[in-house]
mmCIF file of C-alpha atoms in Angstrom:
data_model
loop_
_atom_site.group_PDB
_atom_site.id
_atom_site.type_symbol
_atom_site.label_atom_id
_atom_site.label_comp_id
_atom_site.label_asym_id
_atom_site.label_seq_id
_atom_site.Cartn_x
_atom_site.Cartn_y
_atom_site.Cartn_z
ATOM 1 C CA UNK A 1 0.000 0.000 0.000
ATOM 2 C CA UNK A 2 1.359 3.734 -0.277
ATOM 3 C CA UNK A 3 1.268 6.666 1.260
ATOM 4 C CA UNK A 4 -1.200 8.498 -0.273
ATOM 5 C CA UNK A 5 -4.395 9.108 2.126
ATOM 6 C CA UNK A 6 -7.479 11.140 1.641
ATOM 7 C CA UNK A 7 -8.720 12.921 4.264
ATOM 8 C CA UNK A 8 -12.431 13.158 4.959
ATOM 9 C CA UNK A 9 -12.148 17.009 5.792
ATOM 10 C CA UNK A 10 -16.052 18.590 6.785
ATOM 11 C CA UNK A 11 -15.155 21.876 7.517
ATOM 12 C CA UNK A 12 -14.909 21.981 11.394
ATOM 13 C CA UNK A 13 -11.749 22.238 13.215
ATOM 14 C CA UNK A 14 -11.087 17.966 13.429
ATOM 15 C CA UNK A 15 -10.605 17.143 10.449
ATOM 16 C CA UNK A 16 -8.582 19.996 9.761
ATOM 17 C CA UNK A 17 -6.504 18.976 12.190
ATOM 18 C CA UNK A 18 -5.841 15.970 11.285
ATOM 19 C CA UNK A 19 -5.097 16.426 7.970
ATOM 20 C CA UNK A 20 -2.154 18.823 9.431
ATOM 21 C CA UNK A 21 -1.277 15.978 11.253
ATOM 22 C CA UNK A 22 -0.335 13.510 8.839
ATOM 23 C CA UNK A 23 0.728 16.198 6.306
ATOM 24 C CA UNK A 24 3.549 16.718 9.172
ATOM 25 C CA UNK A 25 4.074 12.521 9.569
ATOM 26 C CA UNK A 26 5.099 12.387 5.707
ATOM 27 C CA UNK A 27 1.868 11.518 4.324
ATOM 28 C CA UNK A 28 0.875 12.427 0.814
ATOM 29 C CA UNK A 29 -2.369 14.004 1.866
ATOM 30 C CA UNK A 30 -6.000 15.460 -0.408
ATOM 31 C CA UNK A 31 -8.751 16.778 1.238
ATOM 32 C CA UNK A 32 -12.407 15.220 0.250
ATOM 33 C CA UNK A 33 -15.868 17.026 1.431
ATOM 34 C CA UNK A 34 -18.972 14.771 0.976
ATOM 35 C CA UNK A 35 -21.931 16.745 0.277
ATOM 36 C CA UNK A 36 -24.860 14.740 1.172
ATOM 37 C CA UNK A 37 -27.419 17.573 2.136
ATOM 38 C CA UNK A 38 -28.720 20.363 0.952
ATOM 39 C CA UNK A 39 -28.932 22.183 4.496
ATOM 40 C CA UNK A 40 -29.874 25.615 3.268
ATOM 41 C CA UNK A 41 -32.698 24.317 1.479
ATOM 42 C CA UNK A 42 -33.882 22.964 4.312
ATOM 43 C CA UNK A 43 -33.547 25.854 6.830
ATOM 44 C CA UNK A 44 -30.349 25.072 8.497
ATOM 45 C CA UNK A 45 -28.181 28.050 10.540
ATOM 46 C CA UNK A 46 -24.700 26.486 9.767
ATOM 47 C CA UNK A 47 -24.359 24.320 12.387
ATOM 48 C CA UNK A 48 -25.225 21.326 10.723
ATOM 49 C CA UNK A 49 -22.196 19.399 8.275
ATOM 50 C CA UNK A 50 -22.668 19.783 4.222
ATOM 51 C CA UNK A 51 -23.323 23.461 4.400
ATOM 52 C CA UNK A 52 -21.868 25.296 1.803
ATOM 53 C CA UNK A 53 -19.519 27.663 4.650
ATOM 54 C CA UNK A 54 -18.092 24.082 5.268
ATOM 55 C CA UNK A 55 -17.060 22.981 1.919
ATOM 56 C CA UNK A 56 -15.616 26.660 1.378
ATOM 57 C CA UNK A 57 -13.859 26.243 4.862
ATOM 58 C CA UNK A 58 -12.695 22.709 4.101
ATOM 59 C CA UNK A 59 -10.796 24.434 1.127
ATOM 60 C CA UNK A 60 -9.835 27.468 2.641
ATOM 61 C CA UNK A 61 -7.654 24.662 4.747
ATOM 62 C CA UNK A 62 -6.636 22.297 2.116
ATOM 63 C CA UNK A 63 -5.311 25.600 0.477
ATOM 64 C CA UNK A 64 -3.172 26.229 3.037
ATOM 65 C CA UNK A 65 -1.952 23.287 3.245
ATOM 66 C CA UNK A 66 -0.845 23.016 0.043
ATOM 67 C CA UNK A 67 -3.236 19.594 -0.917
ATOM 68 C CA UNK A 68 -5.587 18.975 -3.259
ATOM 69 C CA UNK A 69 -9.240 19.295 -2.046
ATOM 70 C CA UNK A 70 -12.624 17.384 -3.695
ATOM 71 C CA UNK A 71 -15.919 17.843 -3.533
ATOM 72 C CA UNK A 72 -18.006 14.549 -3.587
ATOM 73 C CA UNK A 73 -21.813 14.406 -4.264
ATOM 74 C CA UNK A 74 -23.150 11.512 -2.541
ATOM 75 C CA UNK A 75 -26.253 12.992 -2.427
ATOM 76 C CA UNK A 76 -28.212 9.579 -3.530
ATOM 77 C CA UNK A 77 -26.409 7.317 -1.395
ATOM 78 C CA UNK A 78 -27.375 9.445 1.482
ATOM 79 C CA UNK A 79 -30.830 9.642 0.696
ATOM 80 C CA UNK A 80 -30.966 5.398 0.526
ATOM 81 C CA UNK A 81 -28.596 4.453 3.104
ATOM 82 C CA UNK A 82 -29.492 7.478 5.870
ATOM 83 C CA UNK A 83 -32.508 9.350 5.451
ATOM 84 C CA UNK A 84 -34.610 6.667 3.810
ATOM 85 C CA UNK A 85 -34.056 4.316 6.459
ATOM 86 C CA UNK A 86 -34.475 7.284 9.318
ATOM 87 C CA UNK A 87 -38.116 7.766 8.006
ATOM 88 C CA UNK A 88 -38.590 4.106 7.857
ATOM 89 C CA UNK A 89 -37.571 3.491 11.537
ATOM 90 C CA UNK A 90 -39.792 6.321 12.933
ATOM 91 C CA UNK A 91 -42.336 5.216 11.364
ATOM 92 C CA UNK A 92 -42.501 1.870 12.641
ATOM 93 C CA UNK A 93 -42.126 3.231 16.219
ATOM 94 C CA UNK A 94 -38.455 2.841 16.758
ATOM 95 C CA UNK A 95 -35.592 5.813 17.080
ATOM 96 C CA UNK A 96 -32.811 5.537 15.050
ATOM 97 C CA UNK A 97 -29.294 7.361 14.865
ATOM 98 C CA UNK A 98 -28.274 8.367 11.704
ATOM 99 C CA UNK A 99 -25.181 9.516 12.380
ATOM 100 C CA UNK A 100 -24.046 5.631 13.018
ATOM 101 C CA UNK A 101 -25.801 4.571 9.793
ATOM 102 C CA UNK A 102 -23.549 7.379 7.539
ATOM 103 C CA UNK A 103 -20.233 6.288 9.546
ATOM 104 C CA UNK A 104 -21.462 2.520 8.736
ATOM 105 C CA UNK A 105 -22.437 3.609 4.752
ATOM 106 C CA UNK A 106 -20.752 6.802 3.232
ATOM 107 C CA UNK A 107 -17.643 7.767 5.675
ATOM 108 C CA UNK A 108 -16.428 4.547 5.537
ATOM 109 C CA UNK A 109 -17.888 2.762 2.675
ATOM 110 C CA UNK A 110 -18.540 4.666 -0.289
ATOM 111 C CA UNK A 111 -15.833 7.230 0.423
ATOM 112 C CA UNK A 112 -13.278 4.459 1.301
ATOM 113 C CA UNK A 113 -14.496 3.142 -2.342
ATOM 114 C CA UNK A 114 -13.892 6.655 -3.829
ATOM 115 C CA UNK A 115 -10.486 7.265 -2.509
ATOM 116 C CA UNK A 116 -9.669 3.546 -4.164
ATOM 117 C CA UNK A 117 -10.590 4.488 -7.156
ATOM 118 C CA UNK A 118 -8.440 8.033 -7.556
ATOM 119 C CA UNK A 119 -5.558 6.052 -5.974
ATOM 120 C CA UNK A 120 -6.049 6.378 -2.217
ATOM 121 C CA UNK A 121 -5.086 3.535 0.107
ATOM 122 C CA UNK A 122 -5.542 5.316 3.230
ATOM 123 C CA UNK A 123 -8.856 7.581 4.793
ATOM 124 C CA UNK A 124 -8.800 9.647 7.298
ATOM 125 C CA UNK A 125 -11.374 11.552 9.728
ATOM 126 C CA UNK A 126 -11.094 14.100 12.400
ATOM 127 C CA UNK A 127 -12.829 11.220 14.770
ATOM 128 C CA UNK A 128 -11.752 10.833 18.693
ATOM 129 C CA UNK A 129 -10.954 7.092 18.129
ATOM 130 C CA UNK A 130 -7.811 4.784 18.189
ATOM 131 C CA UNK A 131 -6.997 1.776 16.242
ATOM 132 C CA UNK A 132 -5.229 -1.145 18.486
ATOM 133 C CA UNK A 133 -3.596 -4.379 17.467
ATOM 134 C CA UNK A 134 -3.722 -8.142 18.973
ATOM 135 C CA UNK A 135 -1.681 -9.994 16.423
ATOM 136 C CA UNK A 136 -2.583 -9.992 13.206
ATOM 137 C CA UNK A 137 -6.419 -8.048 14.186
ATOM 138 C CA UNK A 138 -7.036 -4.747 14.261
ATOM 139 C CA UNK A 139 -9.538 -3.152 16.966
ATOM 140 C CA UNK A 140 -11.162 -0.168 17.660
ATOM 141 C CA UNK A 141 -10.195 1.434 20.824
ATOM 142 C CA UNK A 142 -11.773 4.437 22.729
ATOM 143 C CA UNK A 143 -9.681 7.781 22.664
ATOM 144 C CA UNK A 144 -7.420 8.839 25.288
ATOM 145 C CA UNK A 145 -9.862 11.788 25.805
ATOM 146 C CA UNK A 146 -12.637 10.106 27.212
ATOM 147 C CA UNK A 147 -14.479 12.701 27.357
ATOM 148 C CA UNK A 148 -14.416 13.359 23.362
ATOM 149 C CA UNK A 149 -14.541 9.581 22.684
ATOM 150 C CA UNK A 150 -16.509 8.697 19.025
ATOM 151 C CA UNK A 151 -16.142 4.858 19.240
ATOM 152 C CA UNK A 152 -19.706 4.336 19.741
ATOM 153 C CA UNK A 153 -20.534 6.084 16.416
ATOM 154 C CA UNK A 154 -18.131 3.974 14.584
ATOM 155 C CA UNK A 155 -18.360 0.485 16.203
ATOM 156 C CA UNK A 156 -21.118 -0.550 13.157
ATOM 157 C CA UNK A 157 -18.801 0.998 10.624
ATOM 158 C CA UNK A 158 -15.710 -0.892 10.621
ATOM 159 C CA UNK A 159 -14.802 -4.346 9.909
ATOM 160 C CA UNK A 160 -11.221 -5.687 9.674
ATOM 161 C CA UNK A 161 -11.058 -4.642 5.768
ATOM 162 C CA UNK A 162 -11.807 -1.576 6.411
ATOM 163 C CA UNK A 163 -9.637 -0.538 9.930
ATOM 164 C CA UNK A 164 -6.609 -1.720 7.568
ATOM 165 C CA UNK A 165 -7.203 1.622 4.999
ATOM 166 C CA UNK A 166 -8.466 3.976 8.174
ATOM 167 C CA UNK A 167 -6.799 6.439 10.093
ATOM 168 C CA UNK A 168 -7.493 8.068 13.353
ATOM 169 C CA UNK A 169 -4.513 10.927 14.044
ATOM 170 C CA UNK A 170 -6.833 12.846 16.937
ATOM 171 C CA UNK A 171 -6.718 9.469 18.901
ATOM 172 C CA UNK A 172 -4.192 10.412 21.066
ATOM 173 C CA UNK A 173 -5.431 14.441 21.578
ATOM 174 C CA UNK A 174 -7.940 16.580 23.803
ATOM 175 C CA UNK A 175 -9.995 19.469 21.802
ATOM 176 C CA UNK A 176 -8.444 22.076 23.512
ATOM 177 C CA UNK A 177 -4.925 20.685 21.537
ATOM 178 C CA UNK A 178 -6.351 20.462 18.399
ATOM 179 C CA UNK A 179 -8.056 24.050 18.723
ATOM 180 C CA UNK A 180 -4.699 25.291 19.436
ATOM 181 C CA UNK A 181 -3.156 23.806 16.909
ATOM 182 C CA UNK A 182 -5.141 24.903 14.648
ATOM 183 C CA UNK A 183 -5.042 28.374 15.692
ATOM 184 C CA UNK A 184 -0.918 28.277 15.775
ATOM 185 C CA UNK A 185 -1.883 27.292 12.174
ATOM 186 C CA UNK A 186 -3.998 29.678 11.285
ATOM 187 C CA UNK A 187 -6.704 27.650 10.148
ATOM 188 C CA UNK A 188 -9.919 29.613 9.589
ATOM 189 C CA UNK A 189 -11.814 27.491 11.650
ATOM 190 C CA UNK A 190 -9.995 27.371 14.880
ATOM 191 C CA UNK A 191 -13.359 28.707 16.953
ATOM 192 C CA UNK A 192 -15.812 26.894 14.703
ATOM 193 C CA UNK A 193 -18.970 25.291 16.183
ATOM 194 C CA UNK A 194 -18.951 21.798 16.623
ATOM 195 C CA UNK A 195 -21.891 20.417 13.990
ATOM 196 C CA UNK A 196 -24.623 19.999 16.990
ATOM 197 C CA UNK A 197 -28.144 18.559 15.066
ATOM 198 C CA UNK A 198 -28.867 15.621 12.689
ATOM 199 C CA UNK A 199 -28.168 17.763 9.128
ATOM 200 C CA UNK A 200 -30.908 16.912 7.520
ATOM 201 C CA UNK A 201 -33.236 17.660 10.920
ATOM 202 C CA UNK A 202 -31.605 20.990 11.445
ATOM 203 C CA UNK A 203 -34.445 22.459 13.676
ATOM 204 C CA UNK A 204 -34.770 18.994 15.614
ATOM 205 C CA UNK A 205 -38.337 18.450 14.508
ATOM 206 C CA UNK A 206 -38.434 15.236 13.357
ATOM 207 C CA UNK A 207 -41.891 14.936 12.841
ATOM 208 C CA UNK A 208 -42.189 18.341 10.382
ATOM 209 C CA UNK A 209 -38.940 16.266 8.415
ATOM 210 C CA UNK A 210 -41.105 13.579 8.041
ATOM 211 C CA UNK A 211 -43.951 14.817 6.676
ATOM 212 C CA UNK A 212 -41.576 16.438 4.451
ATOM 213 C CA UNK A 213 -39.964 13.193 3.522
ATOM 214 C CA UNK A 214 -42.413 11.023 3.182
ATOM 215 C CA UNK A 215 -45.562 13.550 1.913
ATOM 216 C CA UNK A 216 -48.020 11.897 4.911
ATOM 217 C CA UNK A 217 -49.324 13.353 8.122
ATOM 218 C CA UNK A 218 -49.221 11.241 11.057
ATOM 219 C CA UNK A 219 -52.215 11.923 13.410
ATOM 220 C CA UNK A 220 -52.692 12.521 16.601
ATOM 221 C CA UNK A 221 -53.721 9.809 19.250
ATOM 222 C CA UNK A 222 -54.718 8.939 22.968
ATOM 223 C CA UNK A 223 -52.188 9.059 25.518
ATOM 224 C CA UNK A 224 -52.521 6.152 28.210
ATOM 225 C CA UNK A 225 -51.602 5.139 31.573
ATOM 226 C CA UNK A 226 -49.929 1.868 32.384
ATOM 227 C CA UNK A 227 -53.336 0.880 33.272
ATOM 228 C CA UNK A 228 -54.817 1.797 30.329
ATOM 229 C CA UNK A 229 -56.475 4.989 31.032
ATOM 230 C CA UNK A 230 -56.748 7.636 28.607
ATOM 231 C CA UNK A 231 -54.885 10.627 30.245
ATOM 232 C CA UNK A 232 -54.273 13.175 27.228
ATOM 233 C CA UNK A 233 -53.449 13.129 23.245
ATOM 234 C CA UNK A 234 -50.375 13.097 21.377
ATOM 235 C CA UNK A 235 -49.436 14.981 18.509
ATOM 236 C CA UNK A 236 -48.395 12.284 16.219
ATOM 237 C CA UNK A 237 -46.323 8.990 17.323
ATOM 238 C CA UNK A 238 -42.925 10.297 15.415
ATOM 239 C CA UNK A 239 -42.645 13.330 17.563
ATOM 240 C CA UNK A 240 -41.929 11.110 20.987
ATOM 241 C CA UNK A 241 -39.533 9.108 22.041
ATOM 242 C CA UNK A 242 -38.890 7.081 25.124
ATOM 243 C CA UNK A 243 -37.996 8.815 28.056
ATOM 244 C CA UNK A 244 -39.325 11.850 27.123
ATOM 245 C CA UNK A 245 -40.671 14.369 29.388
ATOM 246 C CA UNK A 246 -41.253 17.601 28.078
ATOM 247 C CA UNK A 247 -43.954 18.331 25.664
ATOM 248 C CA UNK A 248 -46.576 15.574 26.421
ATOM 249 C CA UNK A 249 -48.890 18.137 27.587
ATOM 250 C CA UNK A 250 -50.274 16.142 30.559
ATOM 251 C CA UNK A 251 -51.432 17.733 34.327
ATOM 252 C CA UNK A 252 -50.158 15.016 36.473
ATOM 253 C CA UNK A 253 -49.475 14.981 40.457
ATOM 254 C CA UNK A 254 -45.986 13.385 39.432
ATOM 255 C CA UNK A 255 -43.694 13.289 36.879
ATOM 256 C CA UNK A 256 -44.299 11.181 33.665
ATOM 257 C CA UNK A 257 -42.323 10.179 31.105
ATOM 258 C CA UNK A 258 -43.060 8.524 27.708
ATOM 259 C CA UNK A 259 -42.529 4.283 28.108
ATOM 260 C CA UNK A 260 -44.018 3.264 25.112
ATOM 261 C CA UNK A 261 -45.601 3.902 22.087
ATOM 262 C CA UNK A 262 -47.989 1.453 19.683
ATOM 263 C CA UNK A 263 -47.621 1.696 15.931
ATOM 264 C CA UNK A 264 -51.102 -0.466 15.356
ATOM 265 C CA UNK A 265 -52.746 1.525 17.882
ATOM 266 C CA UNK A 266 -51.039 5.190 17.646
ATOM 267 C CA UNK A 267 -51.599 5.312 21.381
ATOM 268 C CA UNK A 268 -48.477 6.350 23.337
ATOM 269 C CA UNK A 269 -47.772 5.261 26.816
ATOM 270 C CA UNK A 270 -46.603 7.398 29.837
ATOM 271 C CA UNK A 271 -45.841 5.920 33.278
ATOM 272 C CA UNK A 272 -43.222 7.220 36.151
ATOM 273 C CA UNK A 273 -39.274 6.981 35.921
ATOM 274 C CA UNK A 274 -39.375 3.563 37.067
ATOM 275 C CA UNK A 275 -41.376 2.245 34.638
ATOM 276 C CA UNK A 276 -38.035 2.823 31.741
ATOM 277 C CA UNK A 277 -35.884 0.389 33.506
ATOM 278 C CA UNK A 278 -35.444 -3.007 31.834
ATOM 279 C CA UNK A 279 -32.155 -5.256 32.056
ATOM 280 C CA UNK A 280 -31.929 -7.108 28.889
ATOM 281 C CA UNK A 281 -31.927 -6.428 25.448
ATOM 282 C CA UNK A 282 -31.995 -8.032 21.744
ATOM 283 C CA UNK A 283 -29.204 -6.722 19.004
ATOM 284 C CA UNK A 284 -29.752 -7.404 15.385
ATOM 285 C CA UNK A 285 -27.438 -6.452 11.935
ATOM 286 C CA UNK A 286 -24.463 -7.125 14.921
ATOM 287 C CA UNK A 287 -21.169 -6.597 13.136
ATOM 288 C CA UNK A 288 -17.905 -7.783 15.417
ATOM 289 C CA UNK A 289 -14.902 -5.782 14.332
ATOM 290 C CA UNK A 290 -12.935 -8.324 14.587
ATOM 291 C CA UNK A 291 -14.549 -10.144 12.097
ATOM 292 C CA UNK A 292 -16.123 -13.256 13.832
ATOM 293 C CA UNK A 293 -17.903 -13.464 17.070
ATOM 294 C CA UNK A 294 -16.436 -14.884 20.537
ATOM 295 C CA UNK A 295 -17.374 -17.791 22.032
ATOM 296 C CA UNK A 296 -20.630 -17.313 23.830
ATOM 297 C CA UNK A 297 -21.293 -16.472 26.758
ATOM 298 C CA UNK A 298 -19.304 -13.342 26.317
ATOM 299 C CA UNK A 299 -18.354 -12.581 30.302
ATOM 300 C CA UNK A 300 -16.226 -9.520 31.066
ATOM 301 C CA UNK A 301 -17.517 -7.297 29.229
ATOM 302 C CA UNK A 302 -19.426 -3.764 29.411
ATOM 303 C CA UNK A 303 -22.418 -2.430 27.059
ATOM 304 C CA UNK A 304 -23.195 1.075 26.398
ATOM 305 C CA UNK A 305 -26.828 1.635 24.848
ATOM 306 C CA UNK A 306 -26.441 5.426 23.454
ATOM 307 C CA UNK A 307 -23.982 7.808 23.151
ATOM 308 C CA UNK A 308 -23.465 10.079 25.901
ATOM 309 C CA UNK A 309 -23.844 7.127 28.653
ATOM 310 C CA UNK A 310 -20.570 5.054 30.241
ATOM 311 C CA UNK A 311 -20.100 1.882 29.483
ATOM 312 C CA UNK A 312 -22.303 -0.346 31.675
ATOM 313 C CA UNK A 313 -21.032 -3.822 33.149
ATOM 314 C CA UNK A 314 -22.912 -7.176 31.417
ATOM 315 C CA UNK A 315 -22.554 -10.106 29.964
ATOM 316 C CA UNK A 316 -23.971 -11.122 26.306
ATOM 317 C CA UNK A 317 -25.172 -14.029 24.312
ATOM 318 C CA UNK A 318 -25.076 -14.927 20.825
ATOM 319 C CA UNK A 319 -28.342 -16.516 19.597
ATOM 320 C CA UNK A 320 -29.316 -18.157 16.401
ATOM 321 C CA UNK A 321 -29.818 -15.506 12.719
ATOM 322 C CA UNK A 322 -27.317 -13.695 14.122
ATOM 323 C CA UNK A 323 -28.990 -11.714 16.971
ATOM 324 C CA UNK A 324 -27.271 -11.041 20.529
ATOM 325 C CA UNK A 325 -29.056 -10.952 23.661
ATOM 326 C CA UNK A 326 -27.238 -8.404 26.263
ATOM 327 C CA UNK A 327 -27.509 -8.968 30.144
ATOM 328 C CA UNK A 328 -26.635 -5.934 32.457
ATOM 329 C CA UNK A 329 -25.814 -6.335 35.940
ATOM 330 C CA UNK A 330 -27.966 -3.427 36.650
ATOM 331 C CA UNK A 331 -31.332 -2.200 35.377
ATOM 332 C CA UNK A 332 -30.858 0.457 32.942
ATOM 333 C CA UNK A 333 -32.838 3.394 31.994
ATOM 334 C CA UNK A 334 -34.629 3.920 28.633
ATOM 335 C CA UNK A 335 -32.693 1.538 26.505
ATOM 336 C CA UNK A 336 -34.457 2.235 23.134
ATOM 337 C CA UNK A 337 -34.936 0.142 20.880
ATOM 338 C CA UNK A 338 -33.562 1.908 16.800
ATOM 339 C CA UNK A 339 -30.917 2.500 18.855
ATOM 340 C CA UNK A 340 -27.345 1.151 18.512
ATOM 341 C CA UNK A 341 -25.827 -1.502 21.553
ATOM 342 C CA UNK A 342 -22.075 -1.534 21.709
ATOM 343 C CA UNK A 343 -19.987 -4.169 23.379
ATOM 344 C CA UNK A 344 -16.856 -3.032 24.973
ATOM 345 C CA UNK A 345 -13.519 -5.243 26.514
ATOM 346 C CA UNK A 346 -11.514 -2.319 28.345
ATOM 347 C CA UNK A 347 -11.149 0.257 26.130
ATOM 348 C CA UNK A 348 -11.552 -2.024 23.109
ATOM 349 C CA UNK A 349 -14.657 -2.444 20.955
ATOM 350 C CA UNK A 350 -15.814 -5.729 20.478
ATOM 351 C CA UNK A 351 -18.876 -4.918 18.521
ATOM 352 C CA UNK A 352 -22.084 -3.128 17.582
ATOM 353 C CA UNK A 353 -25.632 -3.563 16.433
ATOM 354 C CA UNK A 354 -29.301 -2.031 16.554
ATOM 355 C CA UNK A 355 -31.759 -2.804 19.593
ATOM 356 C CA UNK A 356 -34.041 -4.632 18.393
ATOM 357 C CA UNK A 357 -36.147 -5.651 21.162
ATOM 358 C CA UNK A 358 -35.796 -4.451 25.226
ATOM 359 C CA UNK A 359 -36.228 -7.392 27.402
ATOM 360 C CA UNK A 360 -37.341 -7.358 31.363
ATOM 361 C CA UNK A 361 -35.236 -10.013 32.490
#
């Protein structure tokens, strides 16, 4: 393989960053912006990705650099592998993450393809991840900056195949150090925004997207109790999720909080904080990154169920067609099922899939 290594650059400080990086390691380095969005046309304030201030910014870096920058329309595969699916999900009741489905598809499938084909080996992202090795595998490993750490978002994405052509140079680095570097630098980006909403969802109304997307309306419905009293109405199944709070427009002596929803029914159901516990869980499309599963039961292990939570301790089983059943030691709040599971050994990913089905026991 050579040297030559495209870097996935989306305007924002990271990626900048890292392309800097490398540049300074010896690597023969391009710049490539994936517009997949339209986010003016769909109201965004620039703090979504694909904006047209990021491609300009993305250049504005590669510039200085001295590297060659592209602009890739993947527009269509966006629309089939991302949004497409995201409609399909709400609809049936679930709550997907798109973010983990582009990761999975574009960043590290179709642009991994592209880079091939103009004679990259190599792609890099501005992602707070590390790549280990145990022999001859590859593994994805948290970043030292916990705090920062994307290996959640990626644990569906890679497979052996594909950790051998990735890159991770902010693995090792806090934000504050790549801010400053980029400001030493000069970068034009050095106090940009972090991209903060789904891009395509850039005022976080899902259910307005939707209607959008697909051209239907989704109407409104009873609200129940857990004993199947009718305590209010909702405005449309897609605009709740579970665990919600705010917005259910109910006058209650205690706090409720949305614990499930029916499709067949459009009724949604509210009970107290309790009622979102649940220990067990069912993970389908499971991908192991290190390419075939463990023997089961998997013991030792820890299980995170969204983003922003740590790492819970469990214990998982794999079951027939592929699906794994996860076990936590502890009852755990509003595990969701669209969502993604990830399987963690230390600080090493063992692998990822969506919840498919929450489980009491």
């Amino acid at each position: 393989m050579n040297n030559k290594v495209l870097v996935a650059m989306s305007g924002g400080v990271d990626s900048s960053v890292a392309a800097w990086l490398l540049q300074r390691e010896g690597w023969d380095c391009a710049g490539a912006t994936m517009r997949l969005y339209d986010g003016e046309a769909a109201g965004g304030d620039n703090r979504t990705c694909c904006s047209l201030d990021d491609v300009e910014d993305a250049k504005s870096v590669s510039r200085r650099l001295g590297i060659p920058h592209y602009v890739c329309n993947f527009g269509r595969e966006f629309d089939r592998h991302v949004m497409a699916p995201f409609a399909d999900s709400y609809q049936a009741g679930l709550t997907p993450n798109p973010c983990i489905d582009c990761n999975r598809h574009l960043k590290f499938g179709r642009l991994l393809d592209w880079a091939a084909e103009l004679g990259y080996d190599y792609v890099a992202t501005g992602h707070y991840a590390r790549l280990g090795r145990d022999g001859d595998r590859l593994f994805l490993q948290k970043a030292a900056d916990l705090s920062r750490d994307q290996s959640y978002v990626l644990a569906t994405a890679l497979t052996q195949e594909r950790m051998a052509r990735t890159l991770f140079p902010l693995g090792g680095l806090t934000k504050p150090q790549v801010r400053q570097i980029a400001e030493e630098q000069g970068f034009i980006n050095a106090r940009k925004r972090d991209s903060q909403d789904i891009c395509f969802v850039p005022d976080g109304d899902y259910g307005a997207f939707l209607e959008r997307y697909t051209g239907k309306t989704y109407p409104p419905g009873d609200i129940l109790d857990q004993s199947g009293r009718t305590v209010g109405r909702h405005k449309g199944l897609v605009r709740y999720t579970l665990g919600q709070r705010k917005g259910l427009g109910i006058a209650a002596d205690a706090p409720v909080y949305v614990c499930g929803k029916s499709v067949e029914a459009n009724t949604l159901t509210v009970g107290p904080d309790e009622a979102l516990y649940s220990r067990a869980l069912l993970a389908e499309d499971w991908v192991w990154g290190a390419g075939c599963p463990p023997s089961s039961p998997v013991t030792g292990i820890a299980a995170k169920v969204r983003y922003r939570q740590t790492e819970q301790p469990a214990q998982a089983e794999i079951l027939s067609g592929g699906r794994i059943k996860i076990t936590f030691d502890q009852p755990q709040r509003a595990v969701t099922p669209g969502q993604t599971a990830v399987l963690y050994q230390g600080d090493a990913v063992l692998g990822g899939g969506v919840i498919a089905q929450v489980l009491a026991e």
